[in-house]
Amino acid sequence: MKTLTEGNKLITEHTFSVSQERLFQAYTNSEELEAWWGPEGWQTENKRFEFKPGGYWHYCMKCEDKSQGDFYGMESWGLGKFKEIHAPEKFLYLDTFSDQEGNVNPEMPEMEIEVSFIPAEGATNVVTITTFDSAETLEKMSEMGMIEGYNSQMKRLETYLNQ
């Protein structure tokens, strides 16, 4: 896995030993996404998932791992809006923190996220570019554990795909 920052962008790359179509499906099918999305020890539930341009993704990640201390039982809600879909090559969405009703938390940043699926020899690279409003916002999110959470999530996806 590769992770780097460039100004206000967080760029990650991970290679999976599955086809482009299979990896795209794992990201774009609601039931599959619930099976692996979020850091280890967290379970995701999609309250609304409309994978189409202009469609919404309203979800909750809940910590179910008692060994994570104060995080145990915590819920983190998000609201995404799909902007572009080019199956199976890539999709682009806006992601924000929200409450369980889907109201955006104005104190937290909005992120534009582009997920690309690039065929490789017998595998597929997933490249995610997360764009923030500023480098300072990216730094704040990094300090909150976003990069570690993403890396943990990729481990979950790898385990899921290898079942």
Short mmCIF file of C-alpha atoms in Angstrom, two decimals, residues 58-60 75-80 95-109:
data_model
loop_
_atom_site.label_atom_id
_atom_site.label_comp_id
_atom_site.label_asym_id
_atom_site.label_seq_id
_atom_site.Cartn_x
_atom_site.Cartn_y
_atom_site.Cartn_z
CA HIS A 58 -25.99 7.59 4.16
CA TYR A 59 -24.12 5.25 6.47
CA CYS A 60 -23.11 4.59 10.06
CA GLU A 75 -21.08 5.76 16.09
CA SER A 76 -19.73 7.79 13.18
CA TRP A 77 -22.28 8.85 10.56
CA GLY A 78 -21.48 9.93 7.02
CA LEU A 79 -23.36 11.24 4.02
CA GLY A 80 -22.02 10.85 0.51
CA ASP A 95 -18.37 12.74 1.57
CA THR A 96 -19.30 14.61 4.74
CA PHE A 97 -19.83 13.82 8.38
CA SER A 98 -23.50 13.78 9.33
CA ASP A 99 -25.95 12.73 12.01
CA GLN A 100 -28.33 9.77 11.87
CA GLU A 101 -30.93 11.92 10.11
CA GLY A 102 -28.51 12.88 7.33
CA ASN A 103 -27.92 16.45 8.51
CA VAL A 104 -24.38 17.52 7.59
CA ASN A 105 -22.03 18.41 10.46
CA PRO A 106 -20.79 21.90 9.47
CA GLU A 107 -17.86 21.66 11.91
CA MET A 108 -16.30 18.81 9.93
CA PRO A 109 -14.83 19.02 6.42
#
